[in-house]
Short mmCIF file of C-alpha atoms in Angstrom, two decimals:
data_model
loop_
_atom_site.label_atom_id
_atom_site.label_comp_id
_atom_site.label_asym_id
_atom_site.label_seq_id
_atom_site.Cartn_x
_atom_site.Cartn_y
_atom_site.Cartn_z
CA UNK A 1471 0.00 0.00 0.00
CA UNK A 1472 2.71 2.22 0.95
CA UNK A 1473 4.32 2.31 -2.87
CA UNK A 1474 0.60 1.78 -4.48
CA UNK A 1475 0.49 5.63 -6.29
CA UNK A 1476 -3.30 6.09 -6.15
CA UNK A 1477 -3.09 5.02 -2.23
CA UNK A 1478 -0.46 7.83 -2.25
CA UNK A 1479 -3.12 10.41 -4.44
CA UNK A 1480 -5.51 9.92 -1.94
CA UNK A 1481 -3.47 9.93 1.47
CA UNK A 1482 -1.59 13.04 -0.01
CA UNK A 1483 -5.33 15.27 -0.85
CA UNK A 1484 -6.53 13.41 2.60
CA UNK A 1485 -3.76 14.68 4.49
CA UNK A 1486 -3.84 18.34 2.98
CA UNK A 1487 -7.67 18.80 3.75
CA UNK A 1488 -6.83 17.54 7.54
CA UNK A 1489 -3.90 19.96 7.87
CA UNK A 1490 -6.29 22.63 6.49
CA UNK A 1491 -8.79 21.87 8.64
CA UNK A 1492 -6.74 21.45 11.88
CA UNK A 1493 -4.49 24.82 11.18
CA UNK A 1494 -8.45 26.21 10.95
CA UNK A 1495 -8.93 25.83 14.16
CA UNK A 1496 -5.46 26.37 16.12
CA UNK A 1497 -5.67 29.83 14.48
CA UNK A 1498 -8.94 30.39 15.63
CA UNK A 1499 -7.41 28.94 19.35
CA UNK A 1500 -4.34 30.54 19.20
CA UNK A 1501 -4.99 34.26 18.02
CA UNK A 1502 -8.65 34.69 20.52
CA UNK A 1503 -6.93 36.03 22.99
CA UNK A 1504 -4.78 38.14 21.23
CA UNK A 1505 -7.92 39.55 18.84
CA UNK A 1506 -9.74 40.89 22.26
CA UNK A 1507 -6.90 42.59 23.58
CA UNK A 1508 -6.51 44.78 20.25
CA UNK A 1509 -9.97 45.05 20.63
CA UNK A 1510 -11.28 42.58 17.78
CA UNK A 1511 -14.07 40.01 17.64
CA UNK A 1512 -12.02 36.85 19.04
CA UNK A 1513 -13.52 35.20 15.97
CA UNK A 1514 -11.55 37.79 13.27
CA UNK A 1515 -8.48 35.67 12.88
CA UNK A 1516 -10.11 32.22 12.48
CA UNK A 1517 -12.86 33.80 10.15
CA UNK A 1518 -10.07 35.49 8.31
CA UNK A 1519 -8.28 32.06 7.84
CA UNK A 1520 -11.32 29.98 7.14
CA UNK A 1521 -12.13 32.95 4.25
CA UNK A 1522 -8.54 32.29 2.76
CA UNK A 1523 -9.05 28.51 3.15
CA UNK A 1524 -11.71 28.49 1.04
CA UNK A 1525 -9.97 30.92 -1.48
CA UNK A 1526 -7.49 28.30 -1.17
CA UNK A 1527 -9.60 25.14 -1.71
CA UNK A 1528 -10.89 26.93 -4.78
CA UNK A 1529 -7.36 27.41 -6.18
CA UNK A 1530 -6.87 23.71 -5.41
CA UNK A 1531 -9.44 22.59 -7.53
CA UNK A 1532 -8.38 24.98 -10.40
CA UNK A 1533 -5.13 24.01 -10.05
CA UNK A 1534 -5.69 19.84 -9.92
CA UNK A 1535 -7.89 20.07 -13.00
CA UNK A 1536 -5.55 22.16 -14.79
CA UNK A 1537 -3.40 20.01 -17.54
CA UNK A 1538 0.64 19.62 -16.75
CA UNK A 1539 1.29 20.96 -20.55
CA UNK A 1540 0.00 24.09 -19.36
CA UNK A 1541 2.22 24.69 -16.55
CA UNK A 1542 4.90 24.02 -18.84
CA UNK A 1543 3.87 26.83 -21.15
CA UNK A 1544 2.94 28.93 -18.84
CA UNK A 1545 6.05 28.84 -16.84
CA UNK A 1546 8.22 31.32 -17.57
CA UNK A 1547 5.16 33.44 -17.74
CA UNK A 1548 4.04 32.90 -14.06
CA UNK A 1549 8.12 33.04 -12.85
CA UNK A 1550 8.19 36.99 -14.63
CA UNK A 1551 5.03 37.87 -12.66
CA UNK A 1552 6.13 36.76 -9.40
CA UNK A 1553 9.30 39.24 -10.29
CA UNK A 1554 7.26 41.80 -11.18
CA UNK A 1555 4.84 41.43 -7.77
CA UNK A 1556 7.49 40.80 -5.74
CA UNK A 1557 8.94 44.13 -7.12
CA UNK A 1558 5.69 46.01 -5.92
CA UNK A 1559 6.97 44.99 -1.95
CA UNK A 1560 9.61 48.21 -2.57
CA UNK A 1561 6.60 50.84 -4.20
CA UNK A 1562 4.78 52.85 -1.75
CA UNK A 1563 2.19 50.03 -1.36
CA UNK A 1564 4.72 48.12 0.43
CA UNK A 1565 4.35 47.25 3.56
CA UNK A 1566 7.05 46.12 6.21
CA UNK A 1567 6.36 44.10 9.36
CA UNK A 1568 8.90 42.70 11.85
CA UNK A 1569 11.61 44.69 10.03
CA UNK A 1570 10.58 42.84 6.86
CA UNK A 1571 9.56 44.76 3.41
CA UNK A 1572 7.94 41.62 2.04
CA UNK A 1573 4.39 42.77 1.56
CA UNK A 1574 1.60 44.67 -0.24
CA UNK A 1575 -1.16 46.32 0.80
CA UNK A 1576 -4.00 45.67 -1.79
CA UNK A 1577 -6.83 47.32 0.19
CA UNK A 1578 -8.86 44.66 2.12
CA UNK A 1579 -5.54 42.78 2.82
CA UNK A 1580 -1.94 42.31 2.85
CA UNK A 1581 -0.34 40.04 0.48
CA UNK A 1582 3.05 38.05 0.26
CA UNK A 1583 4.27 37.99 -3.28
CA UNK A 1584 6.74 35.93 -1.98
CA UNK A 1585 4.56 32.78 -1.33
CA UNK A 1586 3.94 32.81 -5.23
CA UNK A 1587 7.22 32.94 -6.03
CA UNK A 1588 8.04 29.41 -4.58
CA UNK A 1589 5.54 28.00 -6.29
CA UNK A 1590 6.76 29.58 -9.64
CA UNK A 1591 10.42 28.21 -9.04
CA UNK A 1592 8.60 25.09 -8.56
CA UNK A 1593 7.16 24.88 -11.90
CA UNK A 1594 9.97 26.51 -13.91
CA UNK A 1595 12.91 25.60 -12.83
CA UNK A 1596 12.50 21.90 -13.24
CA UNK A 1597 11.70 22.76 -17.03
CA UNK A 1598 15.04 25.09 -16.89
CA UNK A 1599 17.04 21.96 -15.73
CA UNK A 1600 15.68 19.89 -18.24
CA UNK A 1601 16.68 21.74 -21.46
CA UNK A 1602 19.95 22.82 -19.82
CA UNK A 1603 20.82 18.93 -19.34
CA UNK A 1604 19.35 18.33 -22.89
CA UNK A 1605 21.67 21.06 -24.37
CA UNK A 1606 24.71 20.64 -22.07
CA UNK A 1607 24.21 16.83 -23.53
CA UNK A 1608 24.38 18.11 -27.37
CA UNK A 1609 27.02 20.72 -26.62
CA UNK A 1610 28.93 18.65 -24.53
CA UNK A 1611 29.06 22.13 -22.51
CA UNK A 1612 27.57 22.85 -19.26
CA UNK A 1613 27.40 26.36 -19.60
CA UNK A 1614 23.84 25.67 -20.59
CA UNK A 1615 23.08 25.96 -16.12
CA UNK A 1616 23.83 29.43 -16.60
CA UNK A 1617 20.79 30.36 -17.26
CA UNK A 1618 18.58 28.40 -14.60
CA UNK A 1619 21.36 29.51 -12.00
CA UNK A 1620 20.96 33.02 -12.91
CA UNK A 1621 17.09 33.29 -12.83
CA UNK A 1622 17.20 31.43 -9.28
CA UNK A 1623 19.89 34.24 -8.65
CA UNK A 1624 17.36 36.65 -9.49
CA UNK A 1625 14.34 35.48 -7.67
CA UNK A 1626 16.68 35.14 -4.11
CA UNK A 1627 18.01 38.71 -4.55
CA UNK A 1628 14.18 40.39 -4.98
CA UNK A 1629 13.45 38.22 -1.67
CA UNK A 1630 16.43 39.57 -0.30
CA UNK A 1631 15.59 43.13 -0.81
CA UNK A 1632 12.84 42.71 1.50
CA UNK A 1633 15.44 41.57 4.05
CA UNK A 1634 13.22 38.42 4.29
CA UNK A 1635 16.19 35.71 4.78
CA UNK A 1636 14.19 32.88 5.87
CA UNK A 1637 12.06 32.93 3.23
CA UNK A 1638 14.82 33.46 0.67
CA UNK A 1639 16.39 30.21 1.98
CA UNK A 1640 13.20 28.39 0.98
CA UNK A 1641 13.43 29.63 -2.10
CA UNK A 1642 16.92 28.69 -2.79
CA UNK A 1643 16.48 25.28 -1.54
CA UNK A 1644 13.72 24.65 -4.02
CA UNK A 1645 15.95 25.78 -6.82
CA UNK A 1646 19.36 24.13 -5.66
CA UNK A 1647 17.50 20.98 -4.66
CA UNK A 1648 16.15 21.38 -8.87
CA UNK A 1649 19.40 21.54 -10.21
CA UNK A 1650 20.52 18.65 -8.51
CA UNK A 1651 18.22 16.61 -9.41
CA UNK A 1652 18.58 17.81 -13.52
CA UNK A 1653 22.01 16.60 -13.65
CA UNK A 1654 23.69 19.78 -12.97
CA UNK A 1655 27.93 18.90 -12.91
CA UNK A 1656 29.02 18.23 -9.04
CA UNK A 1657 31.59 21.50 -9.45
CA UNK A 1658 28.62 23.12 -10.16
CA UNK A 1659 26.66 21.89 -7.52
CA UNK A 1660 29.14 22.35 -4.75
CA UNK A 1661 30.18 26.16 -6.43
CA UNK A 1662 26.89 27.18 -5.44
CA UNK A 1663 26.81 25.56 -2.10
CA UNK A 1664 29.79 27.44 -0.94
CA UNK A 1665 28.86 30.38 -2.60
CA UNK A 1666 25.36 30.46 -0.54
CA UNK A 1667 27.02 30.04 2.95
CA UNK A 1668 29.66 32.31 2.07
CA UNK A 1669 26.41 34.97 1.31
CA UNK A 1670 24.61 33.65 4.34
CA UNK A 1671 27.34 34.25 6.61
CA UNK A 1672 28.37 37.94 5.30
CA UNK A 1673 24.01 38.74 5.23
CA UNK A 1674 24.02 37.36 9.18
CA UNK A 1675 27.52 39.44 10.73
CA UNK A 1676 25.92 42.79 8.64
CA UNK A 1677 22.92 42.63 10.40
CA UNK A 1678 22.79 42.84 14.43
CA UNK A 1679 19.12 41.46 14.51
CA UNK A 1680 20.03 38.37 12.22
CA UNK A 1681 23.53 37.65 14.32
CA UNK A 1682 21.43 38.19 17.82
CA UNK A 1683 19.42 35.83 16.76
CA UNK A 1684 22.39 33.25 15.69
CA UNK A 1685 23.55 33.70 18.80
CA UNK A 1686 20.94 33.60 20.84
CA UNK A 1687 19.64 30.08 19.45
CA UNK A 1688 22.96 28.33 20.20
CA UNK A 1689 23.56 30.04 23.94
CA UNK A 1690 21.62 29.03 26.78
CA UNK A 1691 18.91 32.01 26.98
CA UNK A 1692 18.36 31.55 30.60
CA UNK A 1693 22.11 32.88 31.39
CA UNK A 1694 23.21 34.33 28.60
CA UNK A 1695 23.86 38.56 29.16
CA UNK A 1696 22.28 41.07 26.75
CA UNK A 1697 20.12 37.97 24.92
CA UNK A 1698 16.85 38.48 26.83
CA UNK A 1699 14.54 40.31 24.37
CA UNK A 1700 16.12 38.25 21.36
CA UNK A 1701 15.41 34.82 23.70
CA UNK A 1702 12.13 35.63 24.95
CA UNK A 1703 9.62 34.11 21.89
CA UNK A 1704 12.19 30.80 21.81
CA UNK A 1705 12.03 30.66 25.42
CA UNK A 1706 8.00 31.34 25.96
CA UNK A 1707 8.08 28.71 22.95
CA UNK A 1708 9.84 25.88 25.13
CA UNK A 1709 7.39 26.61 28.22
CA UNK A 1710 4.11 26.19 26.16
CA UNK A 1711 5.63 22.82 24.49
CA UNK A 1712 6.95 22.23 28.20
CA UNK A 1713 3.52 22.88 29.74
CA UNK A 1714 1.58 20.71 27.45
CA UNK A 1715 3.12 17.41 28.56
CA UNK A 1716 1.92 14.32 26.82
CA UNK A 1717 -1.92 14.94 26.01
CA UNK A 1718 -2.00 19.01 26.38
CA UNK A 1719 -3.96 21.06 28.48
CA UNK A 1720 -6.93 20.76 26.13
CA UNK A 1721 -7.75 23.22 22.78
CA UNK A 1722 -8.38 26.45 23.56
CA UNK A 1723 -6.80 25.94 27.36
CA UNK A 1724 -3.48 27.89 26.42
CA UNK A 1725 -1.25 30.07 28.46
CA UNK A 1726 1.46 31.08 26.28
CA UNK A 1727 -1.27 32.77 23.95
CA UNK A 1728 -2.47 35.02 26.49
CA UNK A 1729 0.45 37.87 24.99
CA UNK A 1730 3.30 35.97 26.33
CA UNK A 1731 4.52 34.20 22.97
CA UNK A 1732 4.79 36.12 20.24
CA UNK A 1733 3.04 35.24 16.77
CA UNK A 1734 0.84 32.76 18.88
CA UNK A 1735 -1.24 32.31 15.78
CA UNK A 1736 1.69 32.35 13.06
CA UNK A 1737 4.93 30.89 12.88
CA UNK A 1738 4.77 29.71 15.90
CA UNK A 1739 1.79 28.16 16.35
CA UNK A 1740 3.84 25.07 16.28
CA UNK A 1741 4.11 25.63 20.00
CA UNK A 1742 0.40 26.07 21.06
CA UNK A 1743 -0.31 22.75 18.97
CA UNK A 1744 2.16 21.54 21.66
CA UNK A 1745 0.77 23.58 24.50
CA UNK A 1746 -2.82 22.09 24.06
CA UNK A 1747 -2.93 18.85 22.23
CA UNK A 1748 0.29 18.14 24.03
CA UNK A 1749 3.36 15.51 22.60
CA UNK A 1750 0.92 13.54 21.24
CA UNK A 1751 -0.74 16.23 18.98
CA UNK A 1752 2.54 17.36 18.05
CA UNK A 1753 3.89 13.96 16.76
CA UNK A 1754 0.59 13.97 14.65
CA UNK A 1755 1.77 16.25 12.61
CA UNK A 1756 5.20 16.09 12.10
CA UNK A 1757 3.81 12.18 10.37
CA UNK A 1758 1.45 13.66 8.49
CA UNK A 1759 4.17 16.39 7.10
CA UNK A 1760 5.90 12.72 6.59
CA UNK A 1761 3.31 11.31 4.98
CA UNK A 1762 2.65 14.02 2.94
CA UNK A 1763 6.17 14.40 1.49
CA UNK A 1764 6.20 10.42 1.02
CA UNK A 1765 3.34 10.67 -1.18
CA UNK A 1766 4.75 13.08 -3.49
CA UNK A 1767 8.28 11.36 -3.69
CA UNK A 1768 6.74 7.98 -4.36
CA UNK A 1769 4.25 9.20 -7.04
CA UNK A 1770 7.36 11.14 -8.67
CA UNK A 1771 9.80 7.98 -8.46
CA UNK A 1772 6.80 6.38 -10.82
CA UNK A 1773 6.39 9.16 -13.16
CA UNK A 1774 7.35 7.94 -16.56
CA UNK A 1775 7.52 12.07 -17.06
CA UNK A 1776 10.63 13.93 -16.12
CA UNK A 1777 8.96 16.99 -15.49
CA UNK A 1778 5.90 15.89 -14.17
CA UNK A 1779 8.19 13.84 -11.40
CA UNK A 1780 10.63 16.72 -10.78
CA UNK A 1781 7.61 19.50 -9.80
CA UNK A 1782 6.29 16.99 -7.48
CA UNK A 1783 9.80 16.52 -5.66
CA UNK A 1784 10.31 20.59 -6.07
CA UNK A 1785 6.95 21.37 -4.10
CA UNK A 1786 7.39 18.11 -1.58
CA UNK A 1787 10.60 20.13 -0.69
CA UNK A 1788 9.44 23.54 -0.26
CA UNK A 1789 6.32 21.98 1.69
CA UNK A 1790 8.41 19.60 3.87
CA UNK A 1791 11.49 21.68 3.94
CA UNK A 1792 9.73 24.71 5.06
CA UNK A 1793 7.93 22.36 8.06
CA UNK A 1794 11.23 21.10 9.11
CA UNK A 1795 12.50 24.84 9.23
CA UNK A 1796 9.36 26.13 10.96
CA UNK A 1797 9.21 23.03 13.83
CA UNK A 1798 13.16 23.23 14.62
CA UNK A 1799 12.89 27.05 15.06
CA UNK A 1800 10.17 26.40 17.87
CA UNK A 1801 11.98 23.74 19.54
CA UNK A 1802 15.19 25.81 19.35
CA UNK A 1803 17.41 23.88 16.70
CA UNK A 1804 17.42 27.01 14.09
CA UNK A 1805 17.03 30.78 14.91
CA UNK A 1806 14.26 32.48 14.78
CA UNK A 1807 13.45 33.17 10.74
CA UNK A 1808 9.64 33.91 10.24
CA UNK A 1809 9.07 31.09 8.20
CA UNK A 1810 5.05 29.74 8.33
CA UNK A 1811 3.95 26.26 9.07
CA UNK A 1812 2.45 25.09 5.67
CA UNK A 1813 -1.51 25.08 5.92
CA UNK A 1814 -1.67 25.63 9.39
CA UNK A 1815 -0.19 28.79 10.16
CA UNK A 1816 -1.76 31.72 10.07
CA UNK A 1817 -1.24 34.26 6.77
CA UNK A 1818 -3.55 34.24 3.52
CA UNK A 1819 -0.66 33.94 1.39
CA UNK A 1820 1.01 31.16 2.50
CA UNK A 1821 -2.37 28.82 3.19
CA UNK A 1822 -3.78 29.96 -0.40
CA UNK A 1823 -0.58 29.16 -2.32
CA UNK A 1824 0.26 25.79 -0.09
CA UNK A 1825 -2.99 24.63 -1.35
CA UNK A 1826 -2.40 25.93 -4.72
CA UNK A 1827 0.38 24.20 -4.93
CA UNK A 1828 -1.17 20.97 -3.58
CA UNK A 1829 -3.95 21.44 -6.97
CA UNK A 1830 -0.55 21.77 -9.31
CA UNK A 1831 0.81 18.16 -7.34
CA UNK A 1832 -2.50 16.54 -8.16
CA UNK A 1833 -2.37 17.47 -11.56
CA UNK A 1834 1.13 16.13 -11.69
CA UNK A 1835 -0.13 12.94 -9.93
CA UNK A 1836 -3.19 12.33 -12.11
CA UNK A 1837 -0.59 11.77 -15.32
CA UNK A 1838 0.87 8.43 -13.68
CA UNK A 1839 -1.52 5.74 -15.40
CA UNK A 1840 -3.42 4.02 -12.21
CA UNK A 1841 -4.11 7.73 -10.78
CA UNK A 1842 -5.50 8.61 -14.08
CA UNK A 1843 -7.84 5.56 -14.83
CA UNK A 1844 -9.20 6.08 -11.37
CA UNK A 1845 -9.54 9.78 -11.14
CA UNK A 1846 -11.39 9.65 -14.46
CA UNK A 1847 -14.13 6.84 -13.31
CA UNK A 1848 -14.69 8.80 -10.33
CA UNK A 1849 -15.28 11.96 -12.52
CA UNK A 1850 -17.39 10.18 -15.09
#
């Protein structure tokens, strides 16, 4: 069962919809508290999520029914847009929060051009890394990654410019993780490994917030001089997974969200999943993130289409990648980055493009033969 690809189609859209549904109501939960005190309807945040769910779901369905030639054509189309909105973050409409430029205001709502970004990387690069391996094959010259590398170059640097590092990292790990997997010369490969921590490491030591924060996740807050403010959301973190022992103290029953932790409802709502559905809750979802990413990478290993397999590897990393990032910031193996928990954080952009990209995976699926005969009975 656990190789059979339309088990996998299933689990994978059965696991999305719970995640959906489950970061529904930890938003709702985990931002109550903080909506009354700014005086808000305690419902605002849920009712804001559960509006961009179904935006989202929408998307999905758009997305899954949507045929994989299309994304290919469309690709380099959708990866200029997401330059051009991400672009619109530095115009007056900008908005910055938490020190980061990485929004727009568009009225009614903020939006993170960002978030669309990933999931353009995810459908054009793999087509990049394709013809670059299919010329650098003729030519016998692997200059032919220039151009992929460049573009991916590109896309980090307008991230960048928002100061948004976290979420550039996503970004570049979708694209790296691309290139590896199109063939791209181990020089290569390596080249741009060293040349990313060698950027990393200059971007952290210019920046006092981003080299408190180093420092502060690998010395023990509880001692360490001068670390307090930069410690307190990791340490408030630890007490609400602390606090909720093995079954929690029950949904809606947290402490930490009562303004002690900051971004209760966001990227760190990791730790009130702890806090109130306790160890138990929490190793829930890290398997389903598990399960989830083990769907894609088995349908992919079966896809008799190289591109079809490589944008379902490219989004099972960004999804997975960016849960592993978001989890070992709470628990205090990574510094603090302001990455989102995919589908269950709070944010309109991330949910709505998470799920978008889920409808752009089930297209992908739907071309491996058994996924295909079955899908179509079901729709006939």
């Amino acid at each position: 069962m656990l190789f059979n690809p339309l088990w996998c189609y299933h689990c994978f859209v059965g696991v999305v919809m719970f995640l959906t549904f489950v970061g529904v109501i930890m938003v709702f939960s985990s931002s109550s508290i903080t909506m009354l005190s700014s005086d808000k309807s305690p419902w605002s945040q849920g009712a804001n999520q559960a509006m961009f769910c179904a935006l989202g779901l929408l998307l999905c369905a758009l997305g899954a029914h949507i045929q994989p030639r299309v994304y290919r054509g469309l690709s380099g189309i959708l990866l200029i847009i997401s330059w051009f909105v991400q672009l619109l973050t530095l115009t007056p409409i900008g908005v910055e929060i938490n020190g980061n430029r990485g929004w727009i205001n568009i009225g009614f709502t903020t939006v993170q051009p960002a978030e669309f970004m990933k999931l353009a990387v995810c459908i054009w690069m793999p087509l990049a890394v394709i013809i670059a391996k299919s010329r650098a094959a003729d030519t016998r010259n692997n200059n032919s990654y220039a151009v992929p590398i460049i573009m991916l170059g590109i896309c980090c640097a307008l991230v960048m410019l928002g100061k948004d590092m976290g979420t550039t990292m996503i970004v570049l790990i979708i694209g790296v993780i691309a290139l590896l997997l199109g063939g791209m010369p181990g020089k290569w490969f390596w080249s741009m490994v060293m040349l990313a921590v060698v950027a990393s490491t200059a971007l952290i030591i210019q920046s006092p917030n981003r080299l408190a924060r180093v420092t502060a996740a690998y010395t023990k807050c509880g001692t360490a001089t001068g670390f307090a403010d930069t410690c307190y959301q990791s340490v408030h973190a630890k007490y609400a997974l602390a606090s909720g022992g093995f079954l929690g103290v029950g949904i809606g029953n947290s402490r930490e969200k009562w303004n002690y932790l900051p971004e209760a409802h966001n990227d760190f709502i990791f730790a009130i999943i702890g806090e109130e559905l306790g160890f138990v809750g929490t190793v829930m979802i890290v398997l389903l993130f598990v399960i989830l990413g083990w769907c894609l990478l088995c349908v992919a290993l079966q896809a008799t289409d190289r591109y079809t397999a490589m944008v379902l590897m490219c989004i099972a990393v960004w999804i997975l990648g960016q849960a592993m990032v978001n989890i070992m910031v709470v628990i205090g193996l990574l510094p603090v980055m302001g990455v989102p928990l995919p589908f269950v954080s709070a944010g309109g952009s991330s949910l709505v493009m998470c799920l978008g990209a889920a409808g752009v995976a089930m297209s992908m699926m739907r071309q491996q033969a058994q996924i295909a005969t079955a899908t179509d009975r079901l729709s006939s």
